[in-house]
Amino acid sequence: MKNRKSKNIKLAGFFGIATLFLASCGNSEHYRHCVDKDGKVMPDSLCNCRDENNNYRPGYGMGMSPFMWYYAGRSFGYGQSVYGGGYSPSPGVSYSSPGVSRGGFGGSSEGSGGHGGSGGSAGE
Amino acid sequence: MKRITIAPRENWKDVTEKQGLIYNTLDDGSVYWDESAYYEFSSSEVDEIERVTYVLHQLYLDAAQHIIDNNLFDKLKIPSPVIQLIKDAWEKEPPALYGRMDLGYDGENIKLLEYNADTPTALVEASVIQWYWLQDRFPMYDQFNSLHDKLVAKWTDLKDYVDKTVYFAHLDNNEDFMTVAYIAETAKNAGLATKFILMSDIGWDEQNKYFVDLENNHMATIFKLYPYEWLIHETFAGGFVGSYKYTEWIEPVWKMLWSNKAILAILWELNPNHPNLLPTYLDAKKFDGNYVKKPIYSREGANIEIVRDEVVASTGGDYGEEGFVYQQLFELPEFDGNYPVLGSWMIDQDAGGMGIRESKSLITDNRSRFVPHLFK
């Protein structure tokens, strides 16, 4: 007979999360920019090699990129020189990119069903 | 197949909640996880259900190819901006994870009712809760359920094709969150990093033309528990279409073909009199007055009508704008006033297990109870 049973379900993290059903944070008025070595705003994609603390992400090499994340309490336009902030995020602060908008998904669930909970379900 | 009544475990509510089923009861206090009974199958019955699942999977592969080759997207009311995406994705074969076929089974015939191939739920209960129930109650018996192992194995296969961090996007409700939390756990078991994000928190980076998380990191791989037929009509639909090639969406967009109920009519047209299909058409006149009317886009049993010369059962809802399919009524077996529907899971190309939903009516909807099973 074929074995159809899962052998060993390891779910330590999953069990914990059942009591930590978290809602995410909203927007903030703090901004993150990708800047070049002169502090000029560049496309965010040039900073994808770095994590939020400007360390290199695994697999992206070491010490080769002149681009870094810059954190500030205001936004700057593309090509502008940044000031008034720093290269480390402040703990507990949520940062946006100037060109990022949110809320464009998730609006169709109003009124749909589910087995309970605060909103409608998208599953079936 | 037998339905056997049994006294539930005294602490079932607490136990199943700790195992992740925080929606084990419905809003009105009635049970959703129902272990006052279980279904018993023979090994040969399970063999047959598994075999048919693979047969149907192949029929779906053929039907999708037929839709693409013959440009039948209009029958499925799929809007033109996503047609090329679907064709490209079908050709490229990006990662696909799971789906649940709903089957009617009367002990002899196995008939496909529909395929929830985009955003199926009832996975936690099928994979985890009934597995632990079996260990508690009947460890000497077997269960058609290797879902967990197969999910972990599938994520392991996908490691070279997805970003190191997989985002799990969901709505803000218990069932959806626990479903993605469980699937994320299987991805973590496979060595992937995971992050959760509400659908409404997904950001569109206009400068870079891609989707970002709350820290504005590019989201390169997104598992979404959110139906495509909603997503493609929302504000970010243009961004979705434009950035699709830079984002690995799981399920892939071609699943719009499989999750659409109009494909049931195409399946029947391609495979008339197939033993595992029910006659299904886009026109009610094909029947002599007895059929089930289903919206081509509908969820959780909404807007269904059962007609026996006149409407004998129906459910409410907001679906139907895009049209309906008409399917021959399958007489579900009745066990003391309960009507079971089998949910047979596919993990990508593998039949992975089964969950059973039970109703007091002929329509299985979002209030139908989950009842565990075993086989000997």
Short mmCIF file of C-alpha atoms in Angstrom, two decimals:
data_model
loop_
_atom_site.label_atom_id
_atom_site.label_comp_id
_atom_site.label_asym_id
_atom_site.label_seq_id
_atom_site.Cartn_x
_atom_site.Cartn_y
_atom_site.Cartn_z
CA MET A 1 0.00 0.00 0.00
CA LYS A 2 1.24 3.48 -0.81
CA ASN A 3 1.96 5.69 2.13
CA ARG A 4 -0.49 8.57 1.95
CA LYS A 5 0.06 10.03 5.39
CA SER A 6 2.30 12.93 6.23
CA LYS A 7 5.08 11.53 8.34
CA ASN A 8 5.91 14.28 10.73
CA ILE A 9 4.25 17.67 10.69
CA LYS A 10 6.60 20.26 12.18
CA LEU A 11 4.63 23.37 12.98
CA ALA A 12 6.23 25.11 15.93
CA GLY A 13 6.01 28.55 14.33
CA PHE A 14 2.50 27.98 13.03
CA PHE A 15 1.13 27.03 16.44
CA GLY A 16 2.60 30.18 17.93
CA ILE A 17 1.17 32.39 15.27
CA ALA A 18 -2.38 31.29 15.96
CA THR A 19 -2.37 33.57 18.98
CA LEU A 20 -0.58 36.37 17.17
CA PHE A 21 -2.97 37.24 14.40
CA LEU A 22 -1.54 40.59 13.56
CA ALA A 23 -2.83 43.49 11.56
CA SER A 24 -0.12 45.39 9.67
CA CYS A 25 0.81 49.01 10.18
CA GLY A 26 -0.45 51.88 8.08
CA ASN A 27 1.44 54.56 6.18
CA SER A 28 3.87 57.00 7.77
CA GLU A 29 5.31 60.40 6.99
CA HIS A 30 8.89 59.18 6.96
CA TYR A 31 10.61 58.34 3.72
CA ARG A 32 13.35 56.08 2.47
CA HIS A 33 15.32 56.99 -0.64
CA CYS A 34 18.01 55.21 -2.56
CA VAL A 35 20.91 57.64 -3.02
CA ASP A 36 24.25 57.55 -4.80
CA LYS A 37 27.60 58.36 -3.18
CA ASP A 38 26.87 62.09 -3.57
CA GLY A 39 23.54 61.81 -1.78
CA LYS A 40 21.42 62.24 -4.92
CA VAL A 41 18.13 60.32 -5.17
CA MET A 42 18.29 57.33 -7.53
CA PRO A 43 15.82 54.55 -8.43
CA ASP A 44 15.13 52.26 -5.48
CA SER A 45 16.06 49.23 -7.57
CA LEU A 46 19.74 50.25 -7.37
CA CYS A 47 19.62 49.62 -3.62
CA ASN A 48 18.06 46.18 -3.78
CA CYS A 49 21.46 44.69 -2.94
CA ARG A 50 21.23 46.21 0.52
CA ASP A 51 18.95 45.44 3.44
CA GLU A 52 17.29 48.18 5.48
CA ASN A 53 20.47 48.74 7.52
CA ASN A 54 22.56 49.05 4.36
CA ASN A 55 24.27 45.73 4.85
CA TYR A 56 24.69 43.65 1.72
CA ARG A 57 22.05 41.03 1.21
CA PRO A 58 23.33 37.46 0.83
CA GLY A 59 24.25 36.70 -2.74
CA TYR A 60 24.77 40.31 -3.83
CA GLY A 61 28.55 40.47 -3.37
CA MET A 62 30.45 42.69 -0.99
CA GLY A 63 31.34 46.35 -1.09
CA MET A 64 30.74 47.01 -4.76
CA SER A 65 27.66 49.23 -4.79
CA PRO A 66 27.86 53.04 -4.39
CA PHE A 67 24.13 53.18 -3.64
CA MET A 68 22.65 53.23 -0.14
CA TRP A 69 19.34 53.74 1.61
CA TYR A 70 18.82 57.16 3.18
CA TYR A 71 16.14 57.79 5.80
CA ALA A 72 14.51 61.16 6.37
CA GLY A 73 11.44 62.84 7.77
CA ARG A 74 10.57 64.32 4.37
CA SER A 75 10.62 63.26 0.75
CA PHE A 76 13.01 64.32 -2.02
CA GLY A 77 12.53 64.15 -5.76
CA TYR A 78 14.56 62.10 -8.20
CA GLY A 79 18.07 63.59 -8.61
CA GLN A 80 17.74 65.91 -5.62
CA SER A 81 20.36 65.97 -2.87
CA VAL A 82 19.11 64.64 0.43
CA TYR A 83 19.66 66.19 3.85
CA GLY A 84 18.31 66.15 7.37
CA GLY A 85 18.26 62.39 7.77
CA GLY A 86 20.66 59.48 7.99
CA TYR A 87 21.67 56.08 6.69
CA SER A 88 20.00 54.11 9.48
CA PRO A 89 16.27 53.77 10.08
CA SER A 90 14.89 54.89 13.44
CA PRO A 91 13.53 51.96 15.48
CA GLY A 92 9.77 51.60 15.29
CA VAL A 93 9.37 54.03 12.40
CA SER A 94 7.73 52.92 9.16
CA TYR A 95 9.24 54.41 5.99
CA SER A 96 7.63 54.97 2.60
CA SER A 97 9.11 55.79 -0.76
CA PRO A 98 7.94 59.09 -2.19
CA GLY A 99 6.47 57.38 -5.23
CA VAL A 100 4.72 54.55 -3.40
CA SER A 101 0.95 54.34 -3.19
CA ARG A 102 -1.05 51.76 -1.26
CA GLY A 103 -4.58 50.50 -1.03
CA GLY A 104 -4.88 49.50 -4.69
CA PHE A 105 -5.64 45.88 -3.84
CA GLY A 106 -8.04 44.37 -1.37
CA GLY A 107 -11.17 46.40 -2.02
CA SER A 108 -13.22 43.64 -3.62
CA SER A 109 -13.71 41.61 -0.46
CA GLU A 110 -16.48 43.77 0.98
CA GLY A 111 -19.53 41.67 1.65
CA SER A 112 -18.04 38.28 0.88
CA GLY A 113 -18.37 35.41 3.28
CA GLY A 114 -16.00 33.34 5.32
CA HIS A 115 -16.12 31.33 8.48
CA GLY A 116 -15.93 34.32 10.72
CA GLY A 117 -13.48 37.01 11.59
CA SER A 118 -13.23 40.69 10.96
CA GLY A 119 -13.41 40.78 7.20
CA GLY A 120 -14.65 38.80 4.23
CA SER A 121 -12.75 35.78 3.02
CA ALA A 122 -11.05 35.57 -0.35
CA GLY A 123 -10.70 31.81 -0.17
CA GLU A 124 -13.22 29.21 -1.15
CA MET B 1 -17.88 5.13 2.24
CA LYS B 2 -19.55 5.11 5.64
CA ARG B 3 -20.46 7.90 8.01
CA ILE B 4 -19.81 6.92 11.59
CA THR B 5 -20.97 8.97 14.55
CA ILE B 6 -18.65 9.26 17.52
CA ALA B 7 -18.39 11.32 20.68
CA PRO B 8 -16.13 14.31 20.06
CA ARG B 9 -13.05 14.73 22.20
CA GLU B 10 -14.07 16.71 25.28
CA ASN B 11 -11.42 19.34 24.65
CA TRP B 12 -11.73 19.41 20.85
CA LYS B 13 -12.30 23.14 20.72
CA ASP B 14 -9.21 23.99 22.70
CA VAL B 15 -7.08 21.36 20.96
CA THR B 16 -7.99 22.36 17.42
CA GLU B 17 -7.60 26.04 18.21
CA LYS B 18 -4.08 25.45 19.51
CA GLN B 19 -3.36 23.51 16.35
CA GLY B 20 -4.28 26.56 14.28
CA LEU B 21 -8.00 26.20 13.66
CA ILE B 22 -9.03 29.45 15.31
CA TYR B 23 -12.19 29.37 13.19
CA ASN B 24 -13.39 25.99 14.50
CA THR B 25 -16.83 27.46 15.18
CA LEU B 26 -18.99 29.75 13.06
CA ASP B 27 -20.14 33.22 14.01
CA ASP B 28 -23.41 31.86 15.41
CA GLY B 29 -21.55 29.41 17.67
CA SER B 30 -22.32 26.31 15.63
CA VAL B 31 -19.46 23.99 14.83
CA TYR B 32 -17.33 24.26 11.71
CA TRP B 33 -14.88 21.53 12.69
CA ASP B 34 -17.26 18.65 13.32
CA GLU B 35 -15.76 15.55 14.89
CA SER B 36 -19.10 14.18 16.06
CA ALA B 37 -18.77 11.95 12.99
CA TYR B 38 -16.13 10.76 10.59
CA TYR B 39 -16.13 9.15 7.18
CA GLU B 40 -14.58 5.75 6.72
CA PHE B 41 -13.30 4.59 3.36
CA SER B 42 -11.77 1.41 2.11
CA SER B 43 -8.28 1.48 0.67
CA SER B 44 -9.64 0.71 -2.79
CA GLU B 45 -12.10 3.61 -2.57
CA VAL B 46 -9.24 5.96 -1.76
CA ASP B 47 -7.22 4.47 -4.63
CA GLU B 48 -10.08 5.31 -6.95
CA ILE B 49 -10.49 8.86 -5.65
CA GLU B 50 -6.77 9.41 -6.09
CA ARG B 51 -6.81 7.93 -9.59
CA VAL B 52 -9.75 10.08 -10.67
CA THR B 53 -8.05 13.18 -9.29
CA TYR B 54 -5.11 12.54 -11.61
CA VAL B 55 -7.47 11.87 -14.53
CA LEU B 56 -9.26 15.15 -13.95
CA HIS B 57 -5.98 16.98 -13.61
CA GLN B 58 -5.00 15.79 -17.07
CA LEU B 59 -8.38 16.86 -18.46
CA TYR B 60 -7.79 20.34 -17.04
CA LEU B 61 -4.35 20.52 -18.63
CA ASP B 62 -5.85 19.60 -21.99
CA ALA B 63 -8.76 22.00 -21.60
CA ALA B 64 -6.50 24.95 -20.78
CA GLN B 65 -4.38 24.18 -23.84
CA HIS B 66 -7.55 24.03 -25.91
CA ILE B 67 -8.72 27.43 -24.62
CA ILE B 68 -5.38 28.99 -25.46
CA ASP B 69 -5.02 27.35 -28.87
CA ASN B 70 -8.53 28.37 -29.89
CA ASN B 71 -8.62 31.74 -28.18
CA LEU B 72 -11.72 30.94 -26.13
CA PHE B 73 -11.07 33.55 -23.46
CA ASP B 74 -14.34 35.29 -24.21
CA LYS B 75 -16.26 32.22 -23.06
CA LEU B 76 -14.56 32.64 -19.69
CA LYS B 77 -15.14 36.42 -19.69
CA ILE B 78 -11.45 37.00 -19.20
CA PRO B 79 -10.64 40.64 -20.00
CA SER B 80 -8.23 41.34 -22.83
CA PRO B 81 -5.40 42.98 -20.79
CA VAL B 82 -4.61 39.69 -19.05
CA ILE B 83 -4.96 37.32 -22.01
CA GLN B 84 -1.37 37.70 -23.16
CA LEU B 85 -0.17 37.31 -19.57
CA ILE B 86 -2.05 34.02 -19.34
CA LYS B 87 -0.62 32.78 -22.63
CA ASP B 88 2.92 33.73 -21.62
CA ALA B 89 2.56 32.22 -18.16
CA TRP B 90 1.15 28.99 -19.56
CA GLU B 91 4.14 28.73 -21.86
CA LYS B 92 6.70 29.64 -19.20
CA GLU B 93 5.25 27.29 -16.56
CA PRO B 94 5.91 29.43 -13.48
CA PRO B 95 5.48 27.94 -10.01
CA ALA B 96 1.99 26.69 -9.18
CA LEU B 97 1.27 25.31 -5.74
CA TYR B 98 -2.16 23.93 -5.06
CA GLY B 99 -5.83 23.43 -5.88
CA ARG B 100 -8.85 21.57 -4.55
CA MET B 101 -11.24 19.59 -6.71
CA ASP B 102 -14.71 19.29 -5.25
CA LEU B 103 -16.08 15.85 -6.03
CA GLY B 104 -19.42 14.19 -5.58
CA TYR B 105 -19.06 10.55 -4.56
CA ASP B 106 -21.92 8.16 -3.95
CA GLY B 107 -19.78 5.09 -3.32
CA GLU B 108 -19.81 4.21 -7.00
CA ASN B 109 -19.57 7.31 -9.16
CA ILE B 110 -17.04 10.08 -8.72
CA LYS B 111 -18.07 13.30 -10.44
CA LEU B 112 -16.27 16.62 -10.63
CA LEU B 113 -18.42 19.43 -9.27
CA GLU B 114 -15.80 22.18 -9.68
CA TYR B 115 -12.13 22.97 -9.22
CA ASN B 116 -11.00 25.66 -6.80
CA ALA B 117 -7.61 26.16 -8.37
CA ASP B 118 -6.79 29.74 -7.43
CA THR B 119 -7.59 30.41 -3.76
CA PRO B 120 -8.74 27.21 -2.08
CA THR B 121 -9.11 27.16 1.68
CA ALA B 122 -10.01 24.39 4.16
CA LEU B 123 -6.35 23.42 3.88
CA VAL B 124 -5.38 23.76 7.54
CA GLU B 125 -8.16 21.41 8.55
CA ALA B 126 -7.43 18.94 5.74
CA SER B 127 -3.67 18.87 6.22
CA VAL B 128 -3.16 19.44 9.94
CA ILE B 129 -6.29 19.23 12.09
CA GLN B 130 -7.67 15.95 10.78
CA TRP B 131 -4.16 14.46 10.77
CA TYR B 132 -3.80 15.18 14.50
CA TRP B 133 -7.36 13.97 15.05
CA LEU B 134 -6.36 10.66 13.48
CA GLN B 135 -3.28 10.39 15.74
CA ASP B 136 -5.49 11.03 18.76
CA ARG B 137 -8.41 8.80 17.90
CA PHE B 138 -7.39 6.14 15.39
CA PRO B 139 -3.61 5.97 15.08
CA MET B 140 -3.89 2.42 13.80
CA TYR B 141 -5.70 3.57 10.64
CA ASP B 142 -4.70 5.57 7.63
CA GLN B 143 -5.82 8.83 6.08
CA PHE B 144 -5.62 10.13 2.52
CA ASN B 145 -3.44 13.03 3.55
CA SER B 146 0.18 13.65 2.72
CA LEU B 147 -0.53 17.31 2.11
CA HIS B 148 2.05 18.62 4.53
CA ASP B 149 4.90 16.54 3.15
CA LYS B 150 3.94 17.40 -0.40
CA LEU B 151 3.71 21.13 0.29
CA VAL B 152 7.16 21.14 1.88
CA ALA B 153 8.52 19.09 -1.02
CA LYS B 154 6.95 21.47 -3.54
CA TRP B 155 8.48 24.53 -1.90
CA THR B 156 11.80 22.73 -1.85
CA ASP B 157 11.47 22.21 -5.62
CA LEU B 158 10.63 25.88 -6.07
CA LYS B 159 13.60 27.24 -4.15
CA ASP B 160 15.59 27.85 -7.32
CA TYR B 161 12.68 29.59 -9.04
CA VAL B 162 11.42 32.01 -6.41
CA ASP B 163 12.98 34.89 -4.51
CA LYS B 164 14.62 34.12 -1.18
CA THR B 165 11.77 35.89 0.57
CA VAL B 166 8.24 34.83 -0.28
CA TYR B 167 5.50 37.29 0.62
CA PHE B 168 2.13 35.94 1.71
CA ALA B 169 -0.60 38.42 0.90
CA HIS B 170 -4.01 38.01 2.48
CA LEU B 171 -7.13 39.72 3.78
CA ASP B 172 -7.67 40.62 7.40
CA ASN B 173 -9.70 37.64 8.62
CA ASN B 174 -8.96 34.56 10.67
CA GLU B 175 -9.46 31.89 8.06
CA ASP B 176 -7.45 33.53 5.30
CA PHE B 177 -4.63 34.51 7.61
CA MET B 178 -4.33 31.03 9.12
CA THR B 179 -4.38 29.52 5.67
CA VAL B 180 -1.46 31.65 4.45
CA ALA B 181 0.29 31.25 7.81
CA TYR B 182 0.16 27.50 7.38
CA ILE B 183 1.34 27.58 3.77
CA ALA B 184 4.11 29.97 4.84
CA GLU B 185 5.13 27.48 7.51
CA THR B 186 5.55 24.80 4.86
CA ALA B 187 7.69 27.23 2.85
CA LYS B 188 9.81 27.88 5.95
CA ASN B 189 10.17 24.14 6.45
CA ALA B 190 11.66 24.12 2.95
CA GLY B 191 14.20 26.79 3.93
CA LEU B 192 12.55 29.89 2.48
CA ALA B 193 12.12 33.20 4.30
CA THR B 194 8.53 34.39 4.58
CA LYS B 195 6.75 37.67 5.26
CA PHE B 196 3.07 38.49 5.62
CA ILE B 197 1.33 41.48 4.17
CA LEU B 198 -2.27 42.56 3.88
CA MET B 199 -3.47 42.93 0.32
CA SER B 200 -4.34 46.55 1.08
CA ASP B 201 -0.81 47.23 2.35
CA ILE B 202 0.88 46.19 -0.88
CA GLY B 203 2.52 49.28 -2.32
CA TRP B 204 2.94 50.26 -5.93
CA ASP B 205 6.29 51.95 -6.56
CA GLU B 206 5.62 54.28 -9.43
CA GLN B 207 9.27 55.14 -9.89
CA ASN B 208 10.43 51.54 -10.17
CA LYS B 209 7.20 50.10 -11.57
CA TYR B 210 6.94 47.20 -9.17
CA PHE B 211 5.12 46.15 -6.01
CA VAL B 212 6.72 46.81 -2.62
CA ASP B 213 6.16 45.83 0.99
CA LEU B 214 5.69 48.20 3.91
CA GLU B 215 9.44 48.87 4.01
CA ASN B 216 9.34 49.52 0.26
CA ASN B 217 11.33 46.43 -0.61
CA HIS B 218 10.59 44.94 -3.99
CA MET B 219 8.23 41.98 -3.62
CA ALA B 220 9.62 39.57 -6.19
CA THR B 221 7.60 36.51 -5.14
CA ILE B 222 4.05 36.86 -3.85
CA PHE B 223 1.75 34.09 -2.76
CA LYS B 224 -1.70 35.68 -2.75
CA LEU B 225 -4.84 34.31 -1.19
CA TYR B 226 -6.86 36.68 -3.29
CA PRO B 227 -8.75 35.77 -6.46
CA TYR B 228 -7.55 37.01 -9.79
CA GLU B 229 -11.04 37.99 -10.85
CA TRP B 230 -10.98 40.57 -8.07
CA LEU B 231 -7.37 41.63 -8.41
CA ILE B 232 -7.56 42.43 -12.12
CA HIS B 233 -10.41 44.87 -11.63
CA GLU B 234 -8.81 46.90 -8.85
CA THR B 235 -6.77 50.11 -8.84
CA PHE B 236 -3.42 48.33 -9.15
CA ALA B 237 -4.56 46.11 -12.03
CA GLY B 238 -2.54 48.15 -14.52
CA GLY B 239 0.56 47.79 -12.37
CA PHE B 240 -0.11 44.08 -12.03
CA VAL B 241 -0.24 43.61 -15.81
CA GLY B 242 2.76 45.84 -16.47
CA SER B 243 4.98 44.30 -13.82
CA TYR B 244 3.92 40.66 -14.11
CA LYS B 245 7.20 39.57 -15.63
CA TYR B 246 9.12 41.05 -12.68
CA THR B 247 6.99 39.31 -10.06
CA GLU B 248 6.42 35.64 -9.40
CA TRP B 249 2.76 35.45 -8.42
CA ILE B 250 1.62 32.19 -6.85
CA GLU B 251 -0.78 30.96 -8.06
CA PRO B 252 0.27 31.99 -11.59
CA VAL B 253 -2.18 34.00 -13.66
CA TRP B 254 -3.04 31.07 -15.93
CA LYS B 255 -4.96 29.61 -12.99
CA MET B 256 -7.70 32.02 -14.09
CA LEU B 257 -8.53 29.37 -16.67
CA TRP B 258 -8.91 26.54 -14.19
CA SER B 259 -10.72 28.43 -11.44
CA ASN B 260 -13.33 29.73 -13.87
CA LYS B 261 -16.48 27.62 -13.87
CA ALA B 262 -17.07 28.13 -17.59
CA ILE B 263 -14.24 25.65 -18.11
CA LEU B 264 -16.65 22.97 -16.85
CA ALA B 265 -18.65 23.41 -20.07
CA ILE B 266 -15.48 23.21 -22.14
CA LEU B 267 -14.40 20.05 -20.31
CA TRP B 268 -17.71 18.42 -21.16
CA GLU B 269 -17.56 19.58 -24.76
CA LEU B 270 -14.08 18.08 -25.12
CA ASN B 271 -14.90 14.89 -23.19
CA PRO B 272 -18.58 14.11 -23.72
CA ASN B 273 -19.87 11.30 -21.50
CA HIS B 274 -16.66 11.15 -19.52
CA PRO B 275 -17.44 9.06 -16.41
CA ASN B 276 -16.03 11.66 -14.02
CA LEU B 277 -17.66 14.73 -15.53
CA LEU B 278 -21.20 16.01 -15.34
CA PRO B 279 -22.92 17.39 -18.42
CA THR B 280 -22.32 21.13 -18.22
CA TYR B 281 -23.28 23.88 -20.65
CA LEU B 282 -23.37 27.62 -20.94
CA ASP B 283 -27.05 27.38 -21.86
CA ALA B 284 -29.81 26.10 -19.53
CA LYS B 285 -31.91 25.02 -22.52
CA LYS B 286 -29.66 21.98 -22.92
CA PHE B 287 -31.40 20.47 -19.90
CA ASP B 288 -34.96 19.30 -19.50
CA GLY B 289 -35.54 21.38 -16.39
CA ASN B 290 -33.21 19.78 -13.84
CA TYR B 291 -29.80 21.35 -13.31
CA VAL B 292 -27.57 23.39 -11.05
CA LYS B 293 -26.95 27.00 -12.05
CA LYS B 294 -23.57 28.40 -11.00
CA PRO B 295 -22.01 31.81 -11.71
CA ILE B 296 -18.79 31.41 -13.69
CA TYR B 297 -17.16 33.51 -10.99
CA SER B 298 -18.47 32.67 -7.57
CA ARG B 299 -17.07 31.78 -4.21
CA GLU B 300 -18.08 29.59 -1.32
CA GLY B 301 -21.33 28.40 -2.81
CA ALA B 302 -22.78 31.86 -3.42
CA ASN B 303 -25.52 32.50 -6.01
CA ILE B 304 -26.14 28.81 -6.69
CA GLU B 305 -29.57 27.57 -7.74
CA ILE B 306 -30.74 23.97 -7.85
CA VAL B 307 -33.56 23.56 -10.33
CA ARG B 308 -35.96 20.60 -10.54
CA ASP B 309 -38.40 22.16 -12.95
CA GLU B 310 -38.43 25.00 -10.43
CA VAL B 311 -35.85 26.39 -8.04
CA VAL B 312 -35.74 24.02 -5.05
CA ALA B 313 -32.67 25.44 -3.33
CA SER B 314 -30.65 28.61 -3.72
CA THR B 315 -28.05 30.75 -2.04
CA GLY B 316 -27.64 34.52 -2.07
CA GLY B 317 -24.65 36.59 -3.03
CA ASP B 318 -23.31 39.19 -5.39
CA TYR B 319 -22.05 37.02 -8.24
CA GLY B 320 -23.44 36.28 -11.68
CA GLU B 321 -22.71 39.44 -13.61
CA GLU B 322 -20.37 37.58 -15.97
CA GLY B 323 -22.82 34.78 -16.69
CA PHE B 324 -23.54 31.23 -15.52
CA VAL B 325 -22.86 27.60 -16.24
CA TYR B 326 -25.55 24.95 -16.03
CA GLN B 327 -24.50 21.59 -14.66
CA GLN B 328 -26.45 18.39 -14.34
CA LEU B 329 -27.43 17.84 -10.72
CA PHE B 330 -25.44 15.08 -9.06
CA GLU B 331 -27.37 13.34 -6.31
CA LEU B 332 -25.02 13.57 -3.35
CA PRO B 333 -25.40 10.66 -0.94
CA GLU B 334 -27.36 11.44 2.18
CA PHE B 335 -26.24 10.29 5.61
CA ASP B 336 -28.81 11.13 8.29
CA GLY B 337 -29.61 14.40 6.56
CA ASN B 338 -26.01 15.26 5.80
CA TYR B 339 -24.60 15.66 2.29
CA PRO B 340 -20.82 15.27 1.93
CA VAL B 341 -18.61 16.73 -0.79
CA LEU B 342 -15.05 15.48 -1.13
CA GLY B 343 -12.29 18.03 -1.58
CA SER B 344 -9.42 16.29 -3.34
CA TRP B 345 -6.22 18.30 -3.20
CA MET B 346 -3.61 18.69 -5.86
CA ILE B 347 -0.19 19.93 -4.80
CA ASP B 348 0.98 21.09 -8.20
CA GLN B 349 0.96 17.83 -10.17
CA ASP B 350 0.45 15.46 -7.23
CA ALA B 351 -2.76 14.29 -5.61
CA GLY B 352 -2.05 15.10 -1.95
CA GLY B 353 -5.06 14.21 0.12
CA MET B 354 -8.69 14.79 0.90
CA GLY B 355 -10.97 16.83 3.13
CA ILE B 356 -14.73 16.45 3.47
CA ARG B 357 -17.26 19.23 3.83
CA GLU B 358 -20.74 18.35 4.93
CA SER B 359 -24.00 20.28 4.62
CA LYS B 360 -27.59 19.89 5.63
CA SER B 361 -28.57 21.06 2.15
CA LEU B 362 -27.47 20.06 -1.34
CA ILE B 363 -25.37 23.22 -1.66
CA THR B 364 -21.96 23.24 -0.02
CA ASP B 365 -21.22 26.78 1.12
CA ASN B 366 -19.05 28.67 3.56
CA ARG B 367 -21.07 27.36 6.50
CA SER B 368 -20.61 23.71 5.62
CA ARG B 369 -18.86 21.70 8.30
CA PHE B 370 -15.51 19.98 7.95
CA VAL B 371 -15.68 16.31 8.96
CA PRO B 372 -12.53 14.17 9.29
CA HIS B 373 -11.96 10.88 7.52
CA LEU B 374 -9.88 7.72 7.69
CA PHE B 375 -9.46 4.61 5.63
CA LYS B 376 -8.75 1.00 6.49
#
